[in-house]
Coordinates of C-alpha atoms and ligand atoms in Angstrom, one line a residue:
X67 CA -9.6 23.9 -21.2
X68 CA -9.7 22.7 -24.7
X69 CA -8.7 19.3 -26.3
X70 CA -5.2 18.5 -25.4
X71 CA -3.2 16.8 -28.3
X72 CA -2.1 13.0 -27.7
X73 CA 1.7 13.9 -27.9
X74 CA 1.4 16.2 -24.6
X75 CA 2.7 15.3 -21.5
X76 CA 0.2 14.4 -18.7
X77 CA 0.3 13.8 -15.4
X78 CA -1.8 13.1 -13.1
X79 CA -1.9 12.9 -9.2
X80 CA -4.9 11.4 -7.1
X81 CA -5.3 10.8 -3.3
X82 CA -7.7 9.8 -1.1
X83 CA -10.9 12.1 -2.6
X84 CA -10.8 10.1 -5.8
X85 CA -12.0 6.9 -4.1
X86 CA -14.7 8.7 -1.8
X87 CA -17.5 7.7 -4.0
X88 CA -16.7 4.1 -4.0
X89 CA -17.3 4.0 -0.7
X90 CA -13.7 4.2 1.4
X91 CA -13.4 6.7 3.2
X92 CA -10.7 9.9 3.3
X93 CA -8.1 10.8 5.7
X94 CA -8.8 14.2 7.0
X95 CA -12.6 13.8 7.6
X96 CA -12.7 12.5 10.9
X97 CA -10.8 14.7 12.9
X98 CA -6.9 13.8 12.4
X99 CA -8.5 9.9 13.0
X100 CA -8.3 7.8 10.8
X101 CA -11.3 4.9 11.6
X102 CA -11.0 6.0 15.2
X103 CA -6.8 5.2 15.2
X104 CA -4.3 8.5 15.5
X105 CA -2.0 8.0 12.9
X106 CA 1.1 8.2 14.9
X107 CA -0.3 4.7 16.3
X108 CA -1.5 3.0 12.8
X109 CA 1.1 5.0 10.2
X110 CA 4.3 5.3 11.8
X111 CA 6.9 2.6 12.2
X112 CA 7.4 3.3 15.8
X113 CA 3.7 2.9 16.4
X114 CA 4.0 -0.7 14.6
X115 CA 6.9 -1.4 16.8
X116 CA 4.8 -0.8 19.5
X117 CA 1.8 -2.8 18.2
X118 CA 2.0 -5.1 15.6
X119 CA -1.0 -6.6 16.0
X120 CA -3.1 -3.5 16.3
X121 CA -1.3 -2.3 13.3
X122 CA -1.5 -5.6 11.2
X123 CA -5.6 -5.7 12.1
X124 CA -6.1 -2.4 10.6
X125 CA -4.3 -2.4 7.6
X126 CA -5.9 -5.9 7.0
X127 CA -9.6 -4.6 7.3
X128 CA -8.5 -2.1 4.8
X129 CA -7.2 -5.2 2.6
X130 CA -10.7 -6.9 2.9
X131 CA -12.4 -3.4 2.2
X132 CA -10.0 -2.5 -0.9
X133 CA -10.8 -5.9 -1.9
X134 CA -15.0 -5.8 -2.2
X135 CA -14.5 -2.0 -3.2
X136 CA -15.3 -1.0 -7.0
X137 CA -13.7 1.6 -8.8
X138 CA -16.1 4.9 -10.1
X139 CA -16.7 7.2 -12.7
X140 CA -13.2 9.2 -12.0
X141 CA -11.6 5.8 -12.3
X142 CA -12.8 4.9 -15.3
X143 CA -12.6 8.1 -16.8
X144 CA -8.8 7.9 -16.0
X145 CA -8.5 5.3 -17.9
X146 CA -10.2 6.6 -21.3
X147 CA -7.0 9.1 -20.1
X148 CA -4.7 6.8 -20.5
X149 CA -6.0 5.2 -23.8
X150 CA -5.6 8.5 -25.7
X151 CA -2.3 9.3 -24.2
X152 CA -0.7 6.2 -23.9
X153 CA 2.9 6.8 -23.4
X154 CA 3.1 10.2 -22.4
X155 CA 0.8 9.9 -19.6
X156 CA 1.7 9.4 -16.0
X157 CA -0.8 8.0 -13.3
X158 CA 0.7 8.5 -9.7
X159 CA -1.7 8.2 -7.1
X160 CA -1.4 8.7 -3.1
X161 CA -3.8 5.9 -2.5
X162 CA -3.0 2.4 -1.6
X163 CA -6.0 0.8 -2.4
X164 CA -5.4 -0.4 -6.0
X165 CA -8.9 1.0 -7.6
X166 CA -7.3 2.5 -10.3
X167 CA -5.3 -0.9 -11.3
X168 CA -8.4 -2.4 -11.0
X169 CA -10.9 0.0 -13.2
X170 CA -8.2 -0.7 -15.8
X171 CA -5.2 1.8 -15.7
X172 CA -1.9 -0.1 -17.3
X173 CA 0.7 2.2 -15.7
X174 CA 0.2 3.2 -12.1
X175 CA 2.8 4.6 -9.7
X176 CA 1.8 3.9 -6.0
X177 CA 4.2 6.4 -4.7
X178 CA 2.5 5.4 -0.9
X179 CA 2.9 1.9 -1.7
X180 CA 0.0 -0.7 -1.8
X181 CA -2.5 -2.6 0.8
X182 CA -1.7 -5.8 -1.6
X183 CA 1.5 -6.5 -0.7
X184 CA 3.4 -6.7 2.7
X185 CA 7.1 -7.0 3.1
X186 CA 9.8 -8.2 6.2
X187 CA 11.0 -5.9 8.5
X188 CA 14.4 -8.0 8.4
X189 CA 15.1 -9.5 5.1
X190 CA 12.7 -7.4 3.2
X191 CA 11.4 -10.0 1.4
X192 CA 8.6 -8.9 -0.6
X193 CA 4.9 -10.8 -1.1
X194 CA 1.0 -10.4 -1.3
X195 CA -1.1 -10.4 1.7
X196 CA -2.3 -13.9 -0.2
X197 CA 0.7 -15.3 0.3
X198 CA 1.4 -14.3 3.5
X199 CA -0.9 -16.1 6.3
X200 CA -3.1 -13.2 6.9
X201 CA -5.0 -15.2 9.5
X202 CA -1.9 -15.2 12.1
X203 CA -2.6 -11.9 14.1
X204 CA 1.2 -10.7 12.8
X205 CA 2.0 -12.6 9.8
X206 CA 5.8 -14.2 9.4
X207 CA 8.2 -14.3 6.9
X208 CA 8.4 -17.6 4.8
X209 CA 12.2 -16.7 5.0
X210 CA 13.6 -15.9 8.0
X211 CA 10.9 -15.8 10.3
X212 CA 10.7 -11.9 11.4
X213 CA 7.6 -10.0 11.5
X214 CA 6.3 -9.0 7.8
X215 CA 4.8 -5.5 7.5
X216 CA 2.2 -3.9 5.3
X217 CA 3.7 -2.5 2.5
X218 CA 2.5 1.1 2.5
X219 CA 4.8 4.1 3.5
X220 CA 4.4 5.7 6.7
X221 CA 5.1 8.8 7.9
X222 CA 8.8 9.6 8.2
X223 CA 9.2 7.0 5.5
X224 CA 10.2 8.0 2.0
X225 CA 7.8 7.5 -1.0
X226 CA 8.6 5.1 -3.8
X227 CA 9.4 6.2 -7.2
X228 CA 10.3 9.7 -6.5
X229 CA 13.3 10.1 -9.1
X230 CA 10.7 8.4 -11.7
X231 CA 7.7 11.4 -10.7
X232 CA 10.8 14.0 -10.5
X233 CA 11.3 13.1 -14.4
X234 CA 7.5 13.0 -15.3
X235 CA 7.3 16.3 -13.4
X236 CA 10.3 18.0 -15.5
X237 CA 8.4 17.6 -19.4
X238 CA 5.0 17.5 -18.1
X239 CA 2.5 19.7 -20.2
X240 CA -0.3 18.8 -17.9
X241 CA -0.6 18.6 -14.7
X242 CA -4.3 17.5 -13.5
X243 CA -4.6 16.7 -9.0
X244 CA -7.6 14.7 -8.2
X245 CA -9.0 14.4 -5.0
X246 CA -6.3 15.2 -2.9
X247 CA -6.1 17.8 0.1
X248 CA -2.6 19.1 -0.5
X249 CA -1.4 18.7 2.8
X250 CA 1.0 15.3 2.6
X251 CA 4.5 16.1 1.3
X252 CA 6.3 15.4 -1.2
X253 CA 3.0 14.9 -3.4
X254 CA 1.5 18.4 -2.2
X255 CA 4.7 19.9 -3.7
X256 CA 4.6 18.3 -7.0
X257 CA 1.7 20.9 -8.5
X258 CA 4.3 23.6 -7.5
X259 CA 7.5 22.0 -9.8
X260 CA 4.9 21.2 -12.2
X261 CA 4.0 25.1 -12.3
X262 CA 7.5 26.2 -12.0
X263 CA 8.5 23.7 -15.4
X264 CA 5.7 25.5 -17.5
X265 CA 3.1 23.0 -17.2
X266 CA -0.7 23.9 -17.3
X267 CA -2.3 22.9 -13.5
X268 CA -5.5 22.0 -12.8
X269 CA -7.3 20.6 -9.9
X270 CA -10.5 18.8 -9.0
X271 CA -11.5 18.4 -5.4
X272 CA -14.8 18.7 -3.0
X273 CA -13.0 21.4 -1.2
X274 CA -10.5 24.1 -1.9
X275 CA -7.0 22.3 -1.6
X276 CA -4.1 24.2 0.0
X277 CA -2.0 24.7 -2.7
X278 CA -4.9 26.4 -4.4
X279 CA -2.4 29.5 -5.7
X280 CA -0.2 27.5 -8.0
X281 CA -3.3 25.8 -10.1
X282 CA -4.8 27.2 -13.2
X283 CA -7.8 25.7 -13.3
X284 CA -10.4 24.4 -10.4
X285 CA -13.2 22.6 -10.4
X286 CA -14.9 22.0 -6.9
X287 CA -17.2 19.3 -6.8
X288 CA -17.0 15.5 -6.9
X289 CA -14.4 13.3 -8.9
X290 CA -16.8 11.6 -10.2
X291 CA -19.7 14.0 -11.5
X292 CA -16.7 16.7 -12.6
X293 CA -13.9 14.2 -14.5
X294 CA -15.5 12.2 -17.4
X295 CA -17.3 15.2 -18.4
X296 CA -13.4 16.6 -18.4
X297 CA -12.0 13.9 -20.2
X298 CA -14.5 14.4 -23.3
X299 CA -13.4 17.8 -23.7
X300 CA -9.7 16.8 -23.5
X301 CA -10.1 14.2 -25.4
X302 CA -13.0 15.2 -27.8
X303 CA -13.8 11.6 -27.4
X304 CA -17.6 10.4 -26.5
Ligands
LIG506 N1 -14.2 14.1 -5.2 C1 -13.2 14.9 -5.2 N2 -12.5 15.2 -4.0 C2 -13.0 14.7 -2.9 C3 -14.1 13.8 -2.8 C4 -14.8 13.5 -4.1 N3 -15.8 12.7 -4.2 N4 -14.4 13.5 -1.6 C5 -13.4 14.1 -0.8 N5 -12.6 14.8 -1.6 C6 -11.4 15.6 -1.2 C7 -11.5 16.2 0.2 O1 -12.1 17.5 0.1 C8 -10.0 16.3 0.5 O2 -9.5 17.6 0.2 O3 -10.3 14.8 -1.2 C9 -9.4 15.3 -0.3 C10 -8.8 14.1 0.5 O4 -7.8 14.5 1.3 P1 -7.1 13.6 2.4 O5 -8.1 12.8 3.2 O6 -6.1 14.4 3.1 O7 -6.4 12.5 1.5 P2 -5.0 12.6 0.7 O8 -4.8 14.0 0.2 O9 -5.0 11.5 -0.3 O10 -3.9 12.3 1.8 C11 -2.6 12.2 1.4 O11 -1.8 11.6 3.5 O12 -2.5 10.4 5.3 C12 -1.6 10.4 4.3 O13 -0.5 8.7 3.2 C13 -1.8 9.2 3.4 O14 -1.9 9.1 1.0 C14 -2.3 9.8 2.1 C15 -1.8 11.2 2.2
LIG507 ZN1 12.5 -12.2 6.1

């Protein structure tokens, strides 16, 4: 595609692919496991009820790993995005590990919420895993005393922002999905409203995503060896 004008709409959707090169590893590689856990025990709130410990010492390994992680060349090259776009360009990402805050992005939307911050089950008081006592085995609210969780949004849960990425979605120009495998609803619907509002859709993943028939454009490769090279032409920056 050729250089975009700065006045279009973009938006842009990432997922777990995205981060693959800096090291933390997808969802759907391993066999429906996710580091050796079934999801219904790790991301659902029944499997929390269930466990909190188990679930509070797997979400906090992927704190420590989020933390030491460093963002990549897609990152980055996101953020270049954002620079020539400014307002009328929307990051929403699928991932909870705050790489793209980090590489420098001003405006994210964490639709699956973030590994940063935890919340209470009761009085939903809201706070960073700093703050809470992370070395208790299930960390307590400073409030009233219930359990905290992690604030990320399991299945059966809904996703934050929604009526926010509903408007983006409606005047979007653009529509650019990075690293993601399509499968996850709402997010693996959003390509298709994007399509059905006029917008231009285009896709870079490793694989073939399965919502493959409502993009324009698709690159297969890595995030990182396929998007800054993108991003120039866009742009016609560098
Ligand atoms: N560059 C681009 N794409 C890549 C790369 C890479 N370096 N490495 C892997 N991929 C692709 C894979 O081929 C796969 O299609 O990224 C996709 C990752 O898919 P998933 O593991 O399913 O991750 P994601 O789509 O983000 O999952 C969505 O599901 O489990 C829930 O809430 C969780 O946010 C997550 C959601
Ligand atoms: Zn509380």
């Amino acid at each position: 595609m050729k250089k975009l004008s700065p006045k279009d709409n973009i938006v842009v959707l990432t997922g777990a692919g995205i981060s693959a090169e800096s090291g933390i590893r997808t969802f759907r590689d391993s066999g429906g496991l996710w580091e050796n856990h079934r999801i219904e025990d790790i991301a659902t709130y029944s499997g929390f009820r269930k466990n909190p410990a188990l679930v509070w010492e797997f979400y906090r390994k992927r704190w420590e790993q989020s933390k030491i992680a460093k963002p990549n060349a897609a990152h980055y090259a996101l953020v270049e995005l954002e620079h020539y776009f400014n307002d009328s360009f929307t990051l929403i990402t699928q991932n909870v590990d705050g790489l793209h805050t980090k590489a420098g992005n001003l405006s994210v939307v964490e639709m699956h919420g973030s590994l940063n911050r935890c919340y209470c089950t009761s009085c939903k008081h809201g706070l960073s895993m700093e703050e809470a006592d992370a070395k208790q085995l299930i960390p307590l609210c400073p409030i009233c005393g219930s359990y905290l969780r992690p604030d990320i949004v399991w299945f059966g849960e809904i996703p934050i922002s929604l009526f926010e990425i509903e408007n983006s979605l409606k005047k979007c120009d653009v529509f650019i999905i990075i690293g993601t495998s399509g499968v996850v609803y709402p997010a693996a619907g959003f390509v298709m409203t994007a399509k059905l509002m006029g917008a231009k859709t285009i896709a870079i993943n490793l694989e073939s995503p399965d919502n493959l028939t409502f993009l324009d454009e698709f690159y297969k490769g890595k995030s990182g060896d396929i998007l800054p090279g993108l991003v120039k032409e866009w742009t016609g920056i560098g």
